[in-house]
Amino acid sequence: SNWEPINLNSPHFPEGYSPFDYQIEAYNAWVGNGHKGIFAMATGTGKTITSLNCALNEYFKTGQYQLLILVPTIALVDQWKDEVKSFGFGNIIEVSSSNPEWRRKLTQLKNNIRFTKTSANFVIVSTYDSYKDADFQQIVNQLPEDLIVIADEAHNIGSKSVRKAFKTLKAQRRIALSATPSRIYDAEGTAEIESFFNDTYPYIVNFSMSKAMEKGRLMNYNYYPILVVLDDDEMEEYANITRQI
């Protein structure tokens, strides 16, 4: 492991904690896969911390951090911001409809890097909606190419508009996070996500619910599925509504 003791004045693993074995293994698997991969991890097993630990380990190697974190909702922008702060990463820019300042701040960051020729440390946390915005797209590909991109709830990338934006992404260090990486009823979308992250099922990190229970990371509990059978008309309507969503 490249894990180092905490220095609270620079990026560090959250105070009072150290990474679990599977989080260290996730980093090594990601590096071994050319700094790309899908982390298929059950809800509650620490997907966020696992991915930020990868960024932290890269910081230990290079002395810098440049992150783009993509999330589906504004609530998740706030959650990720708190997690990023707990790692001691600074210069956080929120990109969403609730922060009208983002265009100015990103332009400032881009110009600062371009004109001073220095590598600023920064973390951009953006919703997928804002990421596919034309202004964001124009700026993001002018940022350094060794940017690390973390796509949370990565099955959201499968939607056509986000996929289109992702195809032009220059940054090559990429992590996809999802409890359910496959897009149900959308083989094409799933295949594209897998190609973006150079990974295929069962994925470089696969920390299932059963594995998490076995390792004591999740409580043992019983599932009682209630199965509902749809007739043909209902199935057609269900598929239509699913496509709209």
mmCIF file of C-alpha atoms in Angstrom:
data_model
loop_
_atom_site.group_PDB
_atom_site.id
_atom_site.type_symbol
_atom_site.label_atom_id
_atom_site.label_comp_id
_atom_site.label_asym_id
_atom_site.label_seq_id
_atom_site.Cartn_x
_atom_site.Cartn_y
_atom_site.Cartn_z
ATOM 1 C CA SER A 1 0.000 0.000 0.000
ATOM 2 C CA ASN A 2 1.044 3.600 -0.603
ATOM 3 C CA TRP A 3 -0.929 4.743 2.412
ATOM 4 C CA GLU A 4 0.938 7.360 4.463
ATOM 5 C CA PRO A 5 0.534 8.739 8.001
ATOM 6 C CA ILE A 6 -1.738 11.758 8.284
ATOM 7 C CA ASN A 7 -0.449 15.272 7.790
ATOM 8 C CA LEU A 8 -3.521 17.441 8.306
ATOM 9 C CA ASN A 9 -2.022 20.330 6.333
ATOM 10 C CA SER A 10 -2.061 18.323 3.108
ATOM 11 C CA PRO A 11 -4.427 15.738 1.586
ATOM 12 C CA HIS A 12 -4.848 12.711 3.849
ATOM 13 C CA PHE A 13 -7.132 9.778 4.536
ATOM 14 C CA PRO A 14 -10.018 10.977 6.782
ATOM 15 C CA GLU A 15 -8.748 11.580 10.301
ATOM 16 C CA GLY A 16 -8.993 8.620 12.668
ATOM 17 C CA TYR A 17 -9.415 6.061 9.849
ATOM 18 C CA SER A 18 -7.296 4.023 7.481
ATOM 19 C CA PRO A 19 -8.345 2.300 4.242
ATOM 20 C CA PHE A 20 -9.772 -1.223 4.352
ATOM 21 C CA ASP A 21 -7.937 -3.985 2.473
ATOM 22 C CA TYR A 22 -10.513 -4.001 -0.329
ATOM 23 C CA GLN A 23 -10.054 -0.234 -0.795
ATOM 24 C CA ILE A 24 -6.290 -0.670 -1.167
ATOM 25 C CA GLU A 25 -6.896 -3.590 -3.565
ATOM 26 C CA ALA A 26 -9.273 -1.386 -5.586
ATOM 27 C CA TYR A 27 -6.526 1.205 -6.075
ATOM 28 C CA ASN A 28 -4.000 -1.428 -7.195
ATOM 29 C CA ALA A 29 -6.530 -3.000 -9.602
ATOM 30 C CA TRP A 30 -7.305 0.447 -11.080
ATOM 31 C CA VAL A 31 -3.605 1.242 -11.629
ATOM 32 C CA GLY A 32 -3.110 -2.246 -13.119
ATOM 33 C CA ASN A 33 -5.934 -1.561 -15.596
ATOM 34 C CA GLY A 34 -4.291 1.596 -16.974
ATOM 35 C CA HIS A 35 -5.949 3.961 -14.453
ATOM 36 C CA LYS A 36 -9.416 3.025 -15.713
ATOM 37 C CA GLY A 37 -12.135 0.784 -14.355
ATOM 38 C CA ILE A 38 -15.594 0.177 -12.964
ATOM 39 C CA PHE A 39 -16.049 -0.213 -9.211
ATOM 40 C CA ALA A 40 -19.192 -2.333 -8.820
ATOM 41 C CA MET A 41 -19.786 -1.944 -5.095
ATOM 42 C CA ALA A 42 -22.892 -2.597 -3.022
ATOM 43 C CA THR A 43 -24.558 0.409 -1.423
ATOM 44 C CA GLY A 44 -23.030 1.103 1.983
ATOM 45 C CA THR A 45 -19.551 -0.280 1.232
ATOM 46 C CA GLY A 46 -17.848 3.101 0.782
ATOM 47 C CA LYS A 47 -17.692 3.695 -2.986
ATOM 48 C CA THR A 48 -16.963 7.395 -2.448
ATOM 49 C CA ILE A 49 -14.068 6.804 -0.038
ATOM 50 C CA THR A 50 -12.672 3.998 -2.236
ATOM 51 C CA SER A 51 -12.475 6.315 -5.251
ATOM 52 C CA LEU A 52 -11.117 9.296 -3.296
ATOM 53 C CA ASN A 53 -8.465 6.978 -1.847
ATOM 54 C CA CYS A 54 -7.341 6.339 -5.450
ATOM 55 C CA ALA A 55 -6.990 10.090 -5.995
ATOM 56 C CA LEU A 56 -5.126 10.373 -2.685
ATOM 57 C CA ASN A 57 -2.653 7.635 -3.648
ATOM 58 C CA GLU A 58 -2.017 9.389 -6.956
ATOM 59 C CA TYR A 59 -1.406 12.600 -4.986
ATOM 60 C CA PHE A 60 1.170 10.755 -2.859
ATOM 61 C CA LYS A 61 2.974 9.869 -6.105
ATOM 62 C CA THR A 62 2.712 13.161 -7.990
ATOM 63 C CA GLY A 63 2.175 15.837 -5.334
ATOM 64 C CA GLN A 64 -0.917 17.162 -7.074
ATOM 65 C CA TYR A 65 -4.641 16.486 -7.423
ATOM 66 C CA GLN A 66 -7.015 17.493 -10.195
ATOM 67 C CA LEU A 67 -10.433 15.866 -9.981
ATOM 68 C CA LEU A 68 -13.715 15.989 -11.871
ATOM 69 C CA ILE A 69 -16.532 14.231 -9.984
ATOM 70 C CA LEU A 70 -19.824 13.663 -11.824
ATOM 71 C CA VAL A 71 -23.055 12.949 -9.925
ATOM 72 C CA PRO A 72 -26.761 12.702 -10.830
ATOM 73 C CA THR A 73 -28.268 15.134 -8.278
ATOM 74 C CA ILE A 74 -27.574 18.433 -6.493
ATOM 75 C CA ALA A 75 -27.932 16.640 -3.119
ATOM 76 C CA LEU A 76 -25.029 14.380 -4.143
ATOM 77 C CA VAL A 77 -22.938 17.432 -5.100
ATOM 78 C CA ASP A 78 -23.229 18.531 -1.451
ATOM 79 C CA GLN A 79 -22.470 15.057 -0.078
ATOM 80 C CA TRP A 80 -19.378 14.646 -2.244
ATOM 81 C CA LYS A 81 -18.162 18.116 -1.281
ATOM 82 C CA ASP A 82 -18.185 17.056 2.391
ATOM 83 C CA GLU A 83 -16.307 13.814 1.610
ATOM 84 C CA VAL A 84 -13.739 15.680 -0.502
ATOM 85 C CA LYS A 85 -13.137 18.095 2.394
ATOM 86 C CA SER A 86 -12.654 15.175 4.820
ATOM 87 C CA PHE A 87 -9.690 14.103 2.628
ATOM 88 C CA GLY A 88 -8.151 17.575 2.925
ATOM 89 C CA PHE A 89 -8.653 18.382 -0.771
ATOM 90 C CA GLY A 90 -9.340 22.078 -1.377
ATOM 91 C CA ASN A 91 -10.259 24.497 -4.182
ATOM 92 C CA ILE A 92 -13.654 22.823 -4.688
ATOM 93 C CA ILE A 93 -15.886 24.190 -7.459
ATOM 94 C CA GLU A 94 -19.554 23.154 -7.486
ATOM 95 C CA VAL A 95 -21.156 22.954 -10.918
ATOM 96 C CA SER A 96 -24.942 22.766 -10.845
ATOM 97 C CA SER A 97 -28.035 24.878 -11.450
ATOM 98 C CA SER A 98 -27.925 25.968 -7.792
ATOM 99 C CA ASN A 99 -24.529 27.675 -8.280
ATOM 100 C CA PRO A 100 -24.825 30.310 -11.041
ATOM 101 C CA GLU A 101 -21.202 31.317 -10.399
ATOM 102 C CA TRP A 102 -19.762 28.123 -11.863
ATOM 103 C CA ARG A 103 -19.071 29.447 -15.373
ATOM 104 C CA ARG A 104 -17.022 32.349 -14.025
ATOM 105 C CA LYS A 105 -15.127 30.147 -11.557
ATOM 106 C CA LEU A 106 -14.282 27.472 -14.141
ATOM 107 C CA THR A 107 -13.143 30.094 -16.676
ATOM 108 C CA GLN A 108 -10.950 31.623 -13.977
ATOM 109 C CA LEU A 109 -9.447 28.202 -13.185
ATOM 110 C CA LYS A 110 -8.838 27.412 -16.870
ATOM 111 C CA ASN A 111 -7.156 30.797 -17.482
ATOM 112 C CA ASN A 112 -5.085 30.496 -14.334
ATOM 113 C CA ILE A 113 -3.680 27.118 -15.483
ATOM 114 C CA ARG A 114 -3.211 28.284 -19.067
ATOM 115 C CA PHE A 115 -1.524 31.630 -18.462
ATOM 116 C CA THR A 116 0.557 30.872 -15.385
ATOM 117 C CA LYS A 117 1.616 27.477 -16.788
ATOM 118 C CA THR A 118 1.277 26.069 -13.278
ATOM 119 C CA SER A 119 -0.661 22.972 -12.246
ATOM 120 C CA ALA A 120 -3.324 24.172 -9.831
ATOM 121 C CA ASN A 121 -4.881 21.666 -7.434
ATOM 122 C CA PHE A 122 -8.659 21.586 -7.772
ATOM 123 C CA VAL A 123 -11.802 19.464 -7.415
ATOM 124 C CA ILE A 124 -14.826 20.069 -9.646
ATOM 125 C CA VAL A 125 -18.058 18.419 -8.468
ATOM 126 C CA SER A 126 -20.724 18.570 -11.167
ATOM 127 C CA THR A 127 -24.140 17.151 -11.929
ATOM 128 C CA TYR A 128 -24.408 15.164 -15.183
ATOM 129 C CA ASP A 129 -26.900 17.792 -16.378
ATOM 130 C CA SER A 130 -24.384 20.614 -16.037
ATOM 131 C CA TYR A 131 -21.555 18.448 -17.377
ATOM 132 C CA LYS A 132 -23.296 18.088 -20.740
ATOM 133 C CA ASP A 133 -23.903 21.882 -20.876
ATOM 134 C CA ALA A 134 -22.110 23.426 -23.906
ATOM 135 C CA ASP A 135 -20.213 25.958 -21.733
ATOM 136 C CA PHE A 136 -18.924 23.219 -19.445
ATOM 137 C CA GLN A 137 -17.910 21.062 -22.415
ATOM 138 C CA GLN A 138 -15.983 23.959 -23.914
ATOM 139 C CA ILE A 139 -14.008 24.454 -20.676
ATOM 140 C CA VAL A 140 -13.495 20.865 -19.491
ATOM 141 C CA ASN A 141 -11.381 19.746 -22.437
ATOM 142 C CA GLN A 142 -9.015 22.657 -21.900
ATOM 143 C CA LEU A 143 -8.220 21.392 -18.410
ATOM 144 C CA PRO A 144 -5.147 19.153 -17.898
ATOM 145 C CA GLU A 145 -5.483 15.708 -19.487
ATOM 146 C CA ASP A 146 -4.238 13.920 -16.365
ATOM 147 C CA LEU A 147 -7.409 14.996 -14.605
ATOM 148 C CA ILE A 148 -9.009 12.099 -12.682
ATOM 149 C CA VAL A 149 -12.693 11.654 -13.553
ATOM 150 C CA ILE A 150 -14.923 9.913 -10.997
ATOM 151 C CA ALA A 151 -18.397 9.111 -12.345
ATOM 152 C CA ASP A 152 -20.790 8.341 -9.491
ATOM 153 C CA GLU A 153 -23.947 6.313 -10.215
ATOM 154 C CA ALA A 154 -22.167 5.726 -13.526
ATOM 155 C CA HIS A 155 -25.127 3.973 -15.178
ATOM 156 C CA ASN A 156 -26.341 7.589 -15.747
ATOM 157 C CA ILE A 157 -23.665 7.922 -18.444
ATOM 158 C CA GLY A 158 -25.668 5.511 -20.558
ATOM 159 C CA SER A 159 -28.190 8.218 -21.440
ATOM 160 C CA LYS A 160 -27.565 9.430 -25.002
ATOM 161 C CA SER A 161 -26.855 13.101 -24.200
ATOM 162 C CA VAL A 162 -24.320 12.293 -21.474
ATOM 163 C CA ARG A 163 -22.713 9.590 -23.643
ATOM 164 C CA LYS A 164 -22.253 12.119 -26.436
ATOM 165 C CA ALA A 165 -20.435 14.489 -24.083
ATOM 166 C CA PHE A 166 -18.355 11.649 -22.630
ATOM 167 C CA LYS A 167 -17.097 10.640 -26.088
ATOM 168 C CA THR A 168 -15.122 13.891 -26.348
ATOM 169 C CA LEU A 169 -13.614 13.628 -22.849
ATOM 170 C CA LYS A 170 -9.818 13.873 -23.083
ATOM 171 C CA ALA A 171 -8.998 12.911 -19.484
ATOM 172 C CA GLN A 172 -7.763 9.323 -19.425
ATOM 173 C CA ARG A 173 -7.736 8.496 -15.686
ATOM 174 C CA ARG A 174 -11.305 7.336 -15.019
ATOM 175 C CA ILE A 175 -13.295 5.606 -12.287
ATOM 176 C CA ALA A 176 -16.938 4.564 -12.639
ATOM 177 C CA LEU A 177 -18.896 3.876 -9.449
ATOM 178 C CA SER A 178 -22.157 1.976 -9.352
ATOM 179 C CA ALA A 179 -23.967 -0.629 -7.307
ATOM 180 C CA THR A 180 -25.607 -1.652 -10.625
ATOM 181 C CA PRO A 181 -23.309 -0.825 -13.579
ATOM 182 C CA SER A 182 -25.525 -2.541 -16.180
ATOM 183 C CA ARG A 183 -28.309 -0.440 -17.678
ATOM 184 C CA ILE A 184 -31.405 -2.621 -17.624
ATOM 185 C CA TYR A 185 -32.918 -3.021 -21.126
ATOM 186 C CA ASP A 186 -30.024 -1.012 -22.625
ATOM 187 C CA ALA A 187 -27.198 -3.259 -23.814
ATOM 188 C CA GLU A 188 -25.805 -0.498 -26.062
ATOM 189 C CA GLY A 189 -25.593 2.001 -23.200
ATOM 190 C CA THR A 190 -23.929 -0.588 -20.941
ATOM 191 C CA ALA A 191 -21.369 -1.480 -23.657
ATOM 192 C CA GLU A 192 -20.465 2.207 -24.104
ATOM 193 C CA ILE A 193 -19.964 2.711 -20.368
ATOM 194 C CA GLU A 194 -17.718 -0.349 -20.301
ATOM 195 C CA SER A 195 -15.658 0.959 -23.223
ATOM 196 C CA PHE A 196 -15.264 4.416 -21.609
ATOM 197 C CA PHE A 197 -13.769 2.751 -18.528
ATOM 198 C CA ASN A 198 -11.869 -0.091 -20.260
ATOM 199 C CA ASP A 199 -13.684 -2.709 -18.212
ATOM 200 C CA THR A 200 -16.212 -5.508 -18.616
ATOM 201 C CA TYR A 201 -18.275 -7.665 -16.275
ATOM 202 C CA PRO A 202 -17.429 -8.809 -13.575
ATOM 203 C CA TYR A 203 -15.346 -5.555 -13.400
ATOM 204 C CA ILE A 204 -11.974 -4.875 -11.780
ATOM 205 C CA VAL A 205 -13.647 -4.126 -8.442
ATOM 206 C CA ASN A 206 -16.677 -6.228 -7.593
ATOM 207 C CA PHE A 207 -17.669 -5.904 -3.955
ATOM 208 C CA SER A 208 -21.083 -7.511 -3.806
ATOM 209 C CA MET A 209 -23.569 -7.410 -0.960
ATOM 210 C CA SER A 210 -22.763 -11.016 -0.031
ATOM 211 C CA LYS A 211 -19.002 -10.324 -0.010
ATOM 212 C CA ALA A 212 -19.564 -7.200 2.092
ATOM 213 C CA MET A 213 -21.624 -9.179 4.633
ATOM 214 C CA GLU A 214 -19.003 -11.911 4.733
ATOM 215 C CA LYS A 215 -16.292 -9.323 5.501
ATOM 216 C CA GLY A 216 -18.447 -7.610 8.127
ATOM 217 C CA ARG A 217 -18.822 -4.368 6.133
ATOM 218 C CA LEU A 218 -22.630 -4.752 5.922
ATOM 219 C CA MET A 219 -25.075 -6.203 8.432
ATOM 220 C CA ASN A 220 -26.561 -9.615 7.686
ATOM 221 C CA TYR A 221 -30.240 -9.271 6.922
ATOM 222 C CA ASN A 222 -32.949 -11.229 5.161
ATOM 223 C CA TYR A 223 -34.541 -10.313 1.850
ATOM 224 C CA TYR A 224 -38.163 -11.208 1.162
ATOM 225 C CA PRO A 225 -38.722 -10.468 -2.531
ATOM 226 C CA ILE A 226 -42.303 -10.090 -3.662
ATOM 227 C CA LEU A 227 -42.483 -11.165 -7.295
ATOM 228 C CA VAL A 228 -44.995 -9.475 -9.587
ATOM 229 C CA VAL A 229 -45.739 -10.932 -13.011
ATOM 230 C CA LEU A 230 -46.778 -8.433 -15.700
ATOM 231 C CA ASP A 231 -48.998 -9.381 -18.631
ATOM 232 C CA ASP A 232 -47.931 -8.348 -22.168
ATOM 233 C CA ASP A 233 -49.734 -4.974 -22.135
ATOM 234 C CA GLU A 234 -48.357 -4.074 -18.721
ATOM 235 C CA MET A 235 -44.844 -5.108 -19.768
ATOM 236 C CA GLU A 236 -45.041 -2.886 -22.849
ATOM 237 C CA GLU A 237 -46.230 0.053 -20.778
ATOM 238 C CA TYR A 238 -43.502 -0.606 -18.183
ATOM 239 C CA ALA A 239 -40.801 -0.685 -20.904
ATOM 240 C CA ASN A 240 -42.156 2.588 -22.406
ATOM 241 C CA ILE A 241 -42.130 4.386 -19.067
ATOM 242 C CA THR A 242 -38.654 3.006 -18.296
ATOM 243 C CA ARG A 243 -37.335 4.425 -21.602
ATOM 244 C CA GLN A 244 -38.874 7.832 -20.808
ATOM 245 C CA ILE A 245 -37.244 7.865 -17.362
#
